[in-house]
XYZ file of C-alpha atoms in Angstrom:
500
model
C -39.642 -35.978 33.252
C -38.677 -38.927 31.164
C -35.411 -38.641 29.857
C -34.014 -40.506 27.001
C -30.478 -42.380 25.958
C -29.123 -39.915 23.200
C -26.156 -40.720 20.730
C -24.945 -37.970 18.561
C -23.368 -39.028 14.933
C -20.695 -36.356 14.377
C -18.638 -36.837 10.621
C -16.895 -34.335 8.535
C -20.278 -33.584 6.456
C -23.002 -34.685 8.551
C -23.591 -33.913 12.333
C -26.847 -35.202 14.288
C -27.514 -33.904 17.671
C -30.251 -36.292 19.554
C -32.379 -34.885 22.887
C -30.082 -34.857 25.573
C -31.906 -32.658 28.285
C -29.250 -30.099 28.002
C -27.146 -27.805 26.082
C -25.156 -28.643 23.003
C -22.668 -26.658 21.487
C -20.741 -27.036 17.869
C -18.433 -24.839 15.799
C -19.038 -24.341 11.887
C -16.113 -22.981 9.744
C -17.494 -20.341 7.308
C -19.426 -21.589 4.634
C -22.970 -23.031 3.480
C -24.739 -25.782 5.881
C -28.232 -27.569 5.386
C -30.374 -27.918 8.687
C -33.290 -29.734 9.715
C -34.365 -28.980 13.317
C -37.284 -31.641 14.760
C -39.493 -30.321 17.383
C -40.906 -32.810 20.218
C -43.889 -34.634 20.520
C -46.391 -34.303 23.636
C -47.191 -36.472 25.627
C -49.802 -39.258 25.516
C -53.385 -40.223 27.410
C -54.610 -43.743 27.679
C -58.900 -42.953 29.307
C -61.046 -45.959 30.112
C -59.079 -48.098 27.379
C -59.232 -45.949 25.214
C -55.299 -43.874 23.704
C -54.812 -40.575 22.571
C -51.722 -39.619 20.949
C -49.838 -36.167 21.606
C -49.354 -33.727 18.765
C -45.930 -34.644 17.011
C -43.439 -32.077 16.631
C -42.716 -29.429 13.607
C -40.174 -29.957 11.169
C -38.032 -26.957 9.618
C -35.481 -27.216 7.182
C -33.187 -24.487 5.737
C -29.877 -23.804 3.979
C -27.501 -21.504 6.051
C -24.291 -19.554 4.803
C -22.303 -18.266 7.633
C -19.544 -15.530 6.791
C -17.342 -15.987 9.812
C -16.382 -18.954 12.098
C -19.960 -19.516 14.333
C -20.346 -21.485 17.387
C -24.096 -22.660 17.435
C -25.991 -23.550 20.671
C -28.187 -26.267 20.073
C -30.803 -27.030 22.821
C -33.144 -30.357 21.515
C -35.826 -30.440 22.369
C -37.725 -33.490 24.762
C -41.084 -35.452 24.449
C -43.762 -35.028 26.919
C -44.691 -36.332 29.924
C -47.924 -38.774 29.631
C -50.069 -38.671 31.265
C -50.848 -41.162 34.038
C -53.360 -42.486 36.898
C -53.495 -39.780 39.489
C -50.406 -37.770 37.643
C -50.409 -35.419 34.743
C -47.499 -35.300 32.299
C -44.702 -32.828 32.331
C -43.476 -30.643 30.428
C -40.798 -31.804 28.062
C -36.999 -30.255 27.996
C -37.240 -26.643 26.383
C -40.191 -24.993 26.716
C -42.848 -27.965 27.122
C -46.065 -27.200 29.302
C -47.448 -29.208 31.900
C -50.546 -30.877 31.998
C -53.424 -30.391 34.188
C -54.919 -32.534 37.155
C -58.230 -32.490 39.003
C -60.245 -34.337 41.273
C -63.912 -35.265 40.581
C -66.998 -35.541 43.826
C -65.293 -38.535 44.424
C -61.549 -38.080 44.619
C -60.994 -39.943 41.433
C -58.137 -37.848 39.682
C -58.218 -37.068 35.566
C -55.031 -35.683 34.311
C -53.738 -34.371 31.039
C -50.198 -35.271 29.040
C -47.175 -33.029 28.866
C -46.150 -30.665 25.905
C -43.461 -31.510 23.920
C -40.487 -29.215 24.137
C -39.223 -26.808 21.137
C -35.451 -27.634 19.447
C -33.946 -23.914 18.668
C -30.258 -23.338 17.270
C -29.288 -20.056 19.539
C -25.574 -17.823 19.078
C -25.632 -16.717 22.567
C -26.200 -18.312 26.324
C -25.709 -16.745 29.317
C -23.896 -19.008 31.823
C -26.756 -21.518 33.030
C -29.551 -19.055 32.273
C -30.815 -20.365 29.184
C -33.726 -18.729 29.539
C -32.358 -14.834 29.575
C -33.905 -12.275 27.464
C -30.515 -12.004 25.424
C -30.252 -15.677 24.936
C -34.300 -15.725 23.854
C -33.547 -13.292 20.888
C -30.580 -15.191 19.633
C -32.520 -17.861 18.384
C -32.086 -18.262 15.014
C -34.286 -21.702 14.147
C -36.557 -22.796 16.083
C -39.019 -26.270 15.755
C -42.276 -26.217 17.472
C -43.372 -28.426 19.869
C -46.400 -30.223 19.682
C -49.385 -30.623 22.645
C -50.220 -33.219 25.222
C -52.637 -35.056 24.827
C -56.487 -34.583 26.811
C -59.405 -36.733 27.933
C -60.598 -38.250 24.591
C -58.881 -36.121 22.449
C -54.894 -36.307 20.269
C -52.955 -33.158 21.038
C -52.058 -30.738 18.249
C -49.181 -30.880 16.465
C -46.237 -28.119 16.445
C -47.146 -25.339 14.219
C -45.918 -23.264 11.785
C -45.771 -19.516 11.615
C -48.968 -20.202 14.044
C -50.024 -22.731 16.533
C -52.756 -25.074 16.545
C -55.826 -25.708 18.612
C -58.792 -27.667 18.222
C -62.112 -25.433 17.913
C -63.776 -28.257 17.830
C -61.412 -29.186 15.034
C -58.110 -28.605 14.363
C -57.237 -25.055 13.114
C -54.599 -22.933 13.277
C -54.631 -20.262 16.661
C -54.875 -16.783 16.776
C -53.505 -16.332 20.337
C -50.012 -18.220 19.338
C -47.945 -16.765 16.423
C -44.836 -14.988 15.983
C -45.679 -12.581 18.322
C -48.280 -13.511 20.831
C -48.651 -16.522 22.971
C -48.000 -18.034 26.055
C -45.122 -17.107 27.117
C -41.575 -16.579 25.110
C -40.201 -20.369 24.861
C -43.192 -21.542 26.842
C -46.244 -23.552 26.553
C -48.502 -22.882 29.147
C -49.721 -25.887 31.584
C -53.027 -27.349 31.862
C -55.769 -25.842 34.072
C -56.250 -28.139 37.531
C -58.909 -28.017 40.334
C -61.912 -28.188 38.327
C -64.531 -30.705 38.938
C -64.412 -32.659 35.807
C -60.368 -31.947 34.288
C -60.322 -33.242 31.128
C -57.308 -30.568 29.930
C -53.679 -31.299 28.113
C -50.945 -28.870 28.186
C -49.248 -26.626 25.543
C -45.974 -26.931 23.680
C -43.094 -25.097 23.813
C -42.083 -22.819 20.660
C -41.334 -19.232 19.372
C -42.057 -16.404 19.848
C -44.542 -17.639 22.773
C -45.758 -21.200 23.841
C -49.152 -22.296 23.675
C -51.530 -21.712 26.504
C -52.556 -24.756 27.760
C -55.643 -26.490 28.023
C -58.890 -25.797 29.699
C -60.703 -28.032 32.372
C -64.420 -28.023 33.064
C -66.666 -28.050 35.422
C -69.677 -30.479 34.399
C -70.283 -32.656 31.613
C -73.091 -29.602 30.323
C -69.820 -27.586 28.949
C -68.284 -27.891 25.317
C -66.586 -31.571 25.844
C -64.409 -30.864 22.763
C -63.833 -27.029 22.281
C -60.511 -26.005 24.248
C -59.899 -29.176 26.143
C -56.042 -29.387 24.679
C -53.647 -26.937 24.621
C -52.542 -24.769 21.546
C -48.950 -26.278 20.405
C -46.357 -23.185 19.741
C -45.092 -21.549 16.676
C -41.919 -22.399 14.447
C -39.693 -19.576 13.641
C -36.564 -18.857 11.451
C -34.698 -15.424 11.172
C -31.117 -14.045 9.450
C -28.407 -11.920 10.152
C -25.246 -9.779 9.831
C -23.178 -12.683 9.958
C -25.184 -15.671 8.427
C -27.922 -15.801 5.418
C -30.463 -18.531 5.567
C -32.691 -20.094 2.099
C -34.404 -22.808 1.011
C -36.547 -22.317 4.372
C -39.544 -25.585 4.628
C -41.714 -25.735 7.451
C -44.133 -28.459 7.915
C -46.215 -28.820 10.984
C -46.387 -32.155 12.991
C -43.283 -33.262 10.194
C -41.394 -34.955 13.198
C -42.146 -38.565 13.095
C -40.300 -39.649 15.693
C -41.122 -38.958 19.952
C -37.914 -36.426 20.952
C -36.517 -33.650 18.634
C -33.549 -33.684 16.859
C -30.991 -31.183 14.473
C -29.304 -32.475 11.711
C -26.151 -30.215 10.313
C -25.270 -31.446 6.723
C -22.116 -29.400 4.922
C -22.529 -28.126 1.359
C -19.290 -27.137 1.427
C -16.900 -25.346 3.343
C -15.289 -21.465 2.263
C -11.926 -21.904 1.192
C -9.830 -20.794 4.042
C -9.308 -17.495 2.537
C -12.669 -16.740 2.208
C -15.358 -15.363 4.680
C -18.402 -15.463 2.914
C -18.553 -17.252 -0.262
C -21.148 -19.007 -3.119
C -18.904 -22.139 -3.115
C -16.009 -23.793 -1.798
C -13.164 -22.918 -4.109
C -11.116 -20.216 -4.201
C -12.659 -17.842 -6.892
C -16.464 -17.873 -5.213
C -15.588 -15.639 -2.186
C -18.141 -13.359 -1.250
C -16.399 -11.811 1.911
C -12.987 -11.748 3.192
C -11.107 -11.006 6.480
C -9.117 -8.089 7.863
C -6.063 -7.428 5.515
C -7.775 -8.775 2.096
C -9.811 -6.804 -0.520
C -12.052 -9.287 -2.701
C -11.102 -9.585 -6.146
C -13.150 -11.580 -8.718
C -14.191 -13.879 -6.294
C -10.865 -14.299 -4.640
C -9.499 -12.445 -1.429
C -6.235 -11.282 -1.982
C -4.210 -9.621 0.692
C -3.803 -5.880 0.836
C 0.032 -4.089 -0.245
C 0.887 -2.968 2.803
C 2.053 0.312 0.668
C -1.293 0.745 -1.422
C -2.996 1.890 1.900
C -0.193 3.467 4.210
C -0.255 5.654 5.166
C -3.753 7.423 3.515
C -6.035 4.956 2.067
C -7.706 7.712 -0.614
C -4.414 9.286 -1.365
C -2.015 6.286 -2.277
C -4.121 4.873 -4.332
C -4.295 8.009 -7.032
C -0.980 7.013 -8.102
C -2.243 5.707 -11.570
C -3.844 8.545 -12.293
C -1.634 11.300 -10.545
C 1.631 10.292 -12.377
C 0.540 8.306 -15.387
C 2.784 9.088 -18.081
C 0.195 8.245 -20.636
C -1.481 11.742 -19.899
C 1.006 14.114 -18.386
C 3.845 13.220 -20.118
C 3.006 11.981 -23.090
C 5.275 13.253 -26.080
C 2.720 12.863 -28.780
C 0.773 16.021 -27.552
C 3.085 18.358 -26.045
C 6.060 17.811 -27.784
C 5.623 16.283 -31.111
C 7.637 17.461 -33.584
C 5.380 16.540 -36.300
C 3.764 19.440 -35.844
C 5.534 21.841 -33.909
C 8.908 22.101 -35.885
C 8.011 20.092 -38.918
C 10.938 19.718 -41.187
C 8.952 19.087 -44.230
C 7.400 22.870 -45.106
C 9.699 25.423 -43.201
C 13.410 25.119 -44.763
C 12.560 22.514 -47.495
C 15.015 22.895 -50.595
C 12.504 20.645 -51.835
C 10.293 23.283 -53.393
C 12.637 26.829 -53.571
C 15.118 25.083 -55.963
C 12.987 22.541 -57.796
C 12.924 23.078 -61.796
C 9.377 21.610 -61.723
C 7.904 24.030 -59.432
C 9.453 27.257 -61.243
C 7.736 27.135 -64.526
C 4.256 25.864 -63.184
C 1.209 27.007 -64.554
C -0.418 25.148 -61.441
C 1.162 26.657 -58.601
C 1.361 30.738 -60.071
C -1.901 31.568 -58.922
C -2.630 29.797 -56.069
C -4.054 31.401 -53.261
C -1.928 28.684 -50.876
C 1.182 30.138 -51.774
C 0.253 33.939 -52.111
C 1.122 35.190 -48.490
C 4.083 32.735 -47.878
C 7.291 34.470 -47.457
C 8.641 30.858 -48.117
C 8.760 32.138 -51.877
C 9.402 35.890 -51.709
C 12.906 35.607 -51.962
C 12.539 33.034 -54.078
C 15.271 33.171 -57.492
C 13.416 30.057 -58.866
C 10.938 33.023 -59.874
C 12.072 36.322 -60.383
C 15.426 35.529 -62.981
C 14.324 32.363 -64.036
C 15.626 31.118 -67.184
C 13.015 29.209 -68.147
C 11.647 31.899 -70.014
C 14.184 33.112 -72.307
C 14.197 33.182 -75.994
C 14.553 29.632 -76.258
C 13.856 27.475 -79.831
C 11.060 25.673 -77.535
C 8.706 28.382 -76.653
C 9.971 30.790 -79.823
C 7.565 28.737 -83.089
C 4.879 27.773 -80.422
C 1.672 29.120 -80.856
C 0.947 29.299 -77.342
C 3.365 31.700 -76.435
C 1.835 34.406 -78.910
C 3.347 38.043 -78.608
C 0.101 38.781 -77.262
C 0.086 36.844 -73.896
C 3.784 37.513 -74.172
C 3.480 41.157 -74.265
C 0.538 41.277 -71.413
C 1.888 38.892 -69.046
C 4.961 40.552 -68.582
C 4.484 44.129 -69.149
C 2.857 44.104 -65.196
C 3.592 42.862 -61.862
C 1.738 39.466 -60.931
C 0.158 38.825 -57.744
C 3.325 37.105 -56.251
C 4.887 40.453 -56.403
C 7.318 39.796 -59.699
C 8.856 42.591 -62.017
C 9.666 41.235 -65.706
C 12.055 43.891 -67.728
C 9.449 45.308 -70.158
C 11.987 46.439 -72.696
C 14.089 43.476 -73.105
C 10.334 41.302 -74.191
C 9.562 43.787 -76.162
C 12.527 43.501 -78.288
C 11.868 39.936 -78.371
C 8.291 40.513 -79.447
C 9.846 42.896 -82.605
C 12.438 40.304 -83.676
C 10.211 37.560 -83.380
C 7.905 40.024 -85.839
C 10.362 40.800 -88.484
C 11.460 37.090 -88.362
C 7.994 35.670 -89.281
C 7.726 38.637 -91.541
C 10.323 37.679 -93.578
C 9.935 34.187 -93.466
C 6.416 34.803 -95.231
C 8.037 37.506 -97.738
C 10.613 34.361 -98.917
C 7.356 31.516 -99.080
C 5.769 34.721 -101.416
C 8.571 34.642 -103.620
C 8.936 30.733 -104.144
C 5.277 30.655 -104.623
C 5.878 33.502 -107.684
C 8.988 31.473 -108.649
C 6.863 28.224 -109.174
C 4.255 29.987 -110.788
C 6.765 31.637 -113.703
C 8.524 28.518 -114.424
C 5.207 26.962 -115.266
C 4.107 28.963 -117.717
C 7.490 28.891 -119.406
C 7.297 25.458 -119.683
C 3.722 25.413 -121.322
C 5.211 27.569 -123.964
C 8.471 25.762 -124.666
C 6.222 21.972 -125.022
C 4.600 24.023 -128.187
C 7.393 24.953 -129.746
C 8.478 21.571 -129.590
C 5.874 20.880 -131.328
C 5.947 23.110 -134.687
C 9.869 22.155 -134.551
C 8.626 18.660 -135.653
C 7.430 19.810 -138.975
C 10.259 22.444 -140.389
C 12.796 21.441 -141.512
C 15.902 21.072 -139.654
C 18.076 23.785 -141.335
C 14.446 26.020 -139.765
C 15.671 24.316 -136.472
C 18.864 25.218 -136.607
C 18.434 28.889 -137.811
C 16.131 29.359 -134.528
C 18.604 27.422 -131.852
C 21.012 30.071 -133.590
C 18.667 32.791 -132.955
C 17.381 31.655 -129.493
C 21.604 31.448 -128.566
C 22.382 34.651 -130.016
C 19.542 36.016 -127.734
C 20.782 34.719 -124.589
C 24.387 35.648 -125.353
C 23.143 39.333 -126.054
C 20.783 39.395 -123.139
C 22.695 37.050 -120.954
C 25.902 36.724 -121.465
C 25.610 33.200 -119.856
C 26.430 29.832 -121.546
C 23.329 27.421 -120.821
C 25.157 24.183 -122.034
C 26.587 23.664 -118.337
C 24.560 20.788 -116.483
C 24.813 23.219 -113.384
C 23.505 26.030 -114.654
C 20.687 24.245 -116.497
C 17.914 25.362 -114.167
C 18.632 29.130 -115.140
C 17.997 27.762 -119.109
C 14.533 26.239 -118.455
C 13.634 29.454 -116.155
């Protein structure tokens, strides 16, 4: 096995990890990584001047968060062994077949290439025994290798999700896959002791390695068909404690000979963060043992909130919030439990307004209240005595007098039926003779008219007597008074009495 001078380039973003031939170990703080993982090539075949290449490695790149601190094993994978004069090539470093050697008639030997060897990222190895069941099924990324080289043919290059074989050409193989193959890690090694060996070997990869190569006996059988061996299958998984996206796999993408893992940060949790979508401190997405996640943030647990029952403590807000048990506004309010404004108010029982109220005597709010039983404002009110306003109103006829008070009203009130009906009488014999006294003015005006009607003709004829006729009637008209009379109808004062 050839092995070749490595150099790993280790910064605070970017980490390469070349072939070594061994184990390779680094530790990743929680957070989000990019990885590209280069399987092998196999090895090559130089026949009667003539060079075949081996089947480059796969390439598989992939983003990967990881929740807690991780400790990866890397194990790189190595180019096959070419194959030479009289010597077949071996197997390279994890997982790489051998190839196959035979002897013709004449002792001349023909001899295949090597498969190149599979670069996995694994969480667990067992001591030195890389190769433990336990350490197989940690793998988390794994890069196919590809398959030596044959007589006059290239090998096939790392696969996929499958492996490849020429059938005569190159297809992908139904024998190599994610769960079939080989064996688990391993390509299988080229077939020897046949007459005419014109075989490769296969490469190394998950879940099995390809089988290797065929040899034949005579030049009559298929010189292409199965004459290199099937390269192995690619694989990438997650987990519990790491998520993986962005997965690309591209088989025969290694261009160079040996595998090789790349480990680029994105960015790194903050350091109170497990888990997280980015590196600051609000894009947590997990936190450790003490912390509750927040928003984004881990912030550490009150040692109080959870001691010592976790459900229990917790029901404080709710338990003794004095927004619902206590609250004053429902229990005890006294807006409404010992209102001031309708039980003892002297606002309505003494209140001149309220007493003589045409609007509030029948009301059906205020028939059942004892609030106005007892009430003076009603029963001896003065409001409704004889009184010069309501006496010359028509309004207060002595009809609605007379029937409003003559009988209890629904409030339960007892007027004195006697004393309004004297009222009503008076108030009769008052209009009564006011009526009688308009009669007699009216008669008064009437007389005095017609009197003076009769005294403008007399006037008149007095113009053409004589005077000594004048004065023989003024002496008569005196002499009538004074014998009638008695009165003297010269005064100013009593003039009125004259002309009547």
């Amino acid at each position: 096995m050839i092995f070749a001078v490595f150099l790993n380039l280790i910064s605070a973003d970017l980490k390469i990890f070349n072939f070594s031939g061994t184990h390779q170990k680094t530790i990743l703080k929680p957070g989000r990584y990019k990885i590209e993982c280069f399987g092998a090539k196999g090895g090559n075949k130089v026949f009667e001047s003539d060079f075949y290449h081996g089947g480059r490695g796969a390439k598989v790149a992939l983003h990967i968060s990881f929740n807690t601190e991780t400790t990866l094993h890397l194990f790189v994978g190595g180019r096959g062994g070419d194959a030479e004069y009289g010597k077949a090539g071996g197997g390279g470093f994890n997982g790489g077949g051998r190839g196959g050697i035979c002897k013709d008639l004449t002792g001349k030997p023909y001899t295949g290439a090597g498969g190149g060897g599979a670069s996995d990222l694994r969480l667990v190895v067992d001591g030195d025994d890389y190769w433990s069941e336990e350490s197989l099924e940690s793998r988390i990324v794994v890069a196919a290798g590809g398959s030596g080289a044959a007589v006059v043919h290239d090998g096939a290059p790392g696969g996929d999700g499958n492996g490849y074989c020429f059938t005569p050409s190159l297809s992908k193989s139904n024998r190599t896959n994610q769960t079939h193959g080989y064996r688990k890690g391993w390509g299988g090694d080229g077939e020897s002791n046949k007459i005419y060996p014109i075989s490769g070997s296969g490469g190394g990869g998950w879940y099995y390695g390809g089988f290797g190569g065929k040899s034949f006996d005579t030049f009559d059988d298929d010189p292409t068909s199965g004459r290199v061996g099937e390269s192995g299958s690619s694989f990438v998984t997650g987990g519990e404690v790491y998520r993986v996206s962005r997965v690309a796999v591209e088989a025969g993408g290694n261009r160079g000979d040996d595998g090789s893992v790349t480990i680029e940060t994105v960015f790194v949790c903050h350091s109170g963060c497990l888990g997280c979508s980015g590196p600051s401190a609000a894009e947590c997405l997990a936190c450790p043992a003490g912390f509750f996640l927040d928003a984004g943030r881990c912030l550490p647990v009150p040692s109080a909130a959870f001691s010592p029952s976790h459900e229990f403590t917790q029901t404080n807000p709710f338990s003794a919030s004095g927004e619902f048990t206590q609250s004053s506004f429902f229990t005890s309010s006294n807006c409404f439990s010992s209102s001031q404004f309708f039980s003892p108010s002297s606002v309505f029982s003494s209140s001149e307004e309220f007493t003589a109220s045409q609007h509030f005597s029948p009301s059906n709010s205020f028939t059942d209240s004892k609030q106005f039983f007892s009430s003076h404002s009603f029963t001896q009110s003065k409001s409704f005595l004889p009184t010069p306003l309501f006496t010359s109103s028509k309004t207060f006829t002595p009809y609605i007098f007379v029937n409003s008070f003559n009988s209890s009203n629904d409030d339960g009130l007892i007027f004195d039926q006697d004393r309004e009906k004297k009222m009503a009488d008076s108030l009769i014999i008052t209009i009564t003779c006011g009526s009688f006294a308009v009669l007699v003015i009216i008669i008064s005006l009437i007389v005095f008219l017609v009197r003076h009607m009769k005294s403008n003709e007399v006037s008149m004829d007095s113009g053409s007597e004589s005077n000594g006729e004048s004065r023989d009637r003024f002496a008569e008209k005196q002499e009538f008074v004074w014998k009638y009379g008695g009165m003297d109808f010269s005064s100013e004062t009593d003039q009125w009495l004259k002309n009547y």
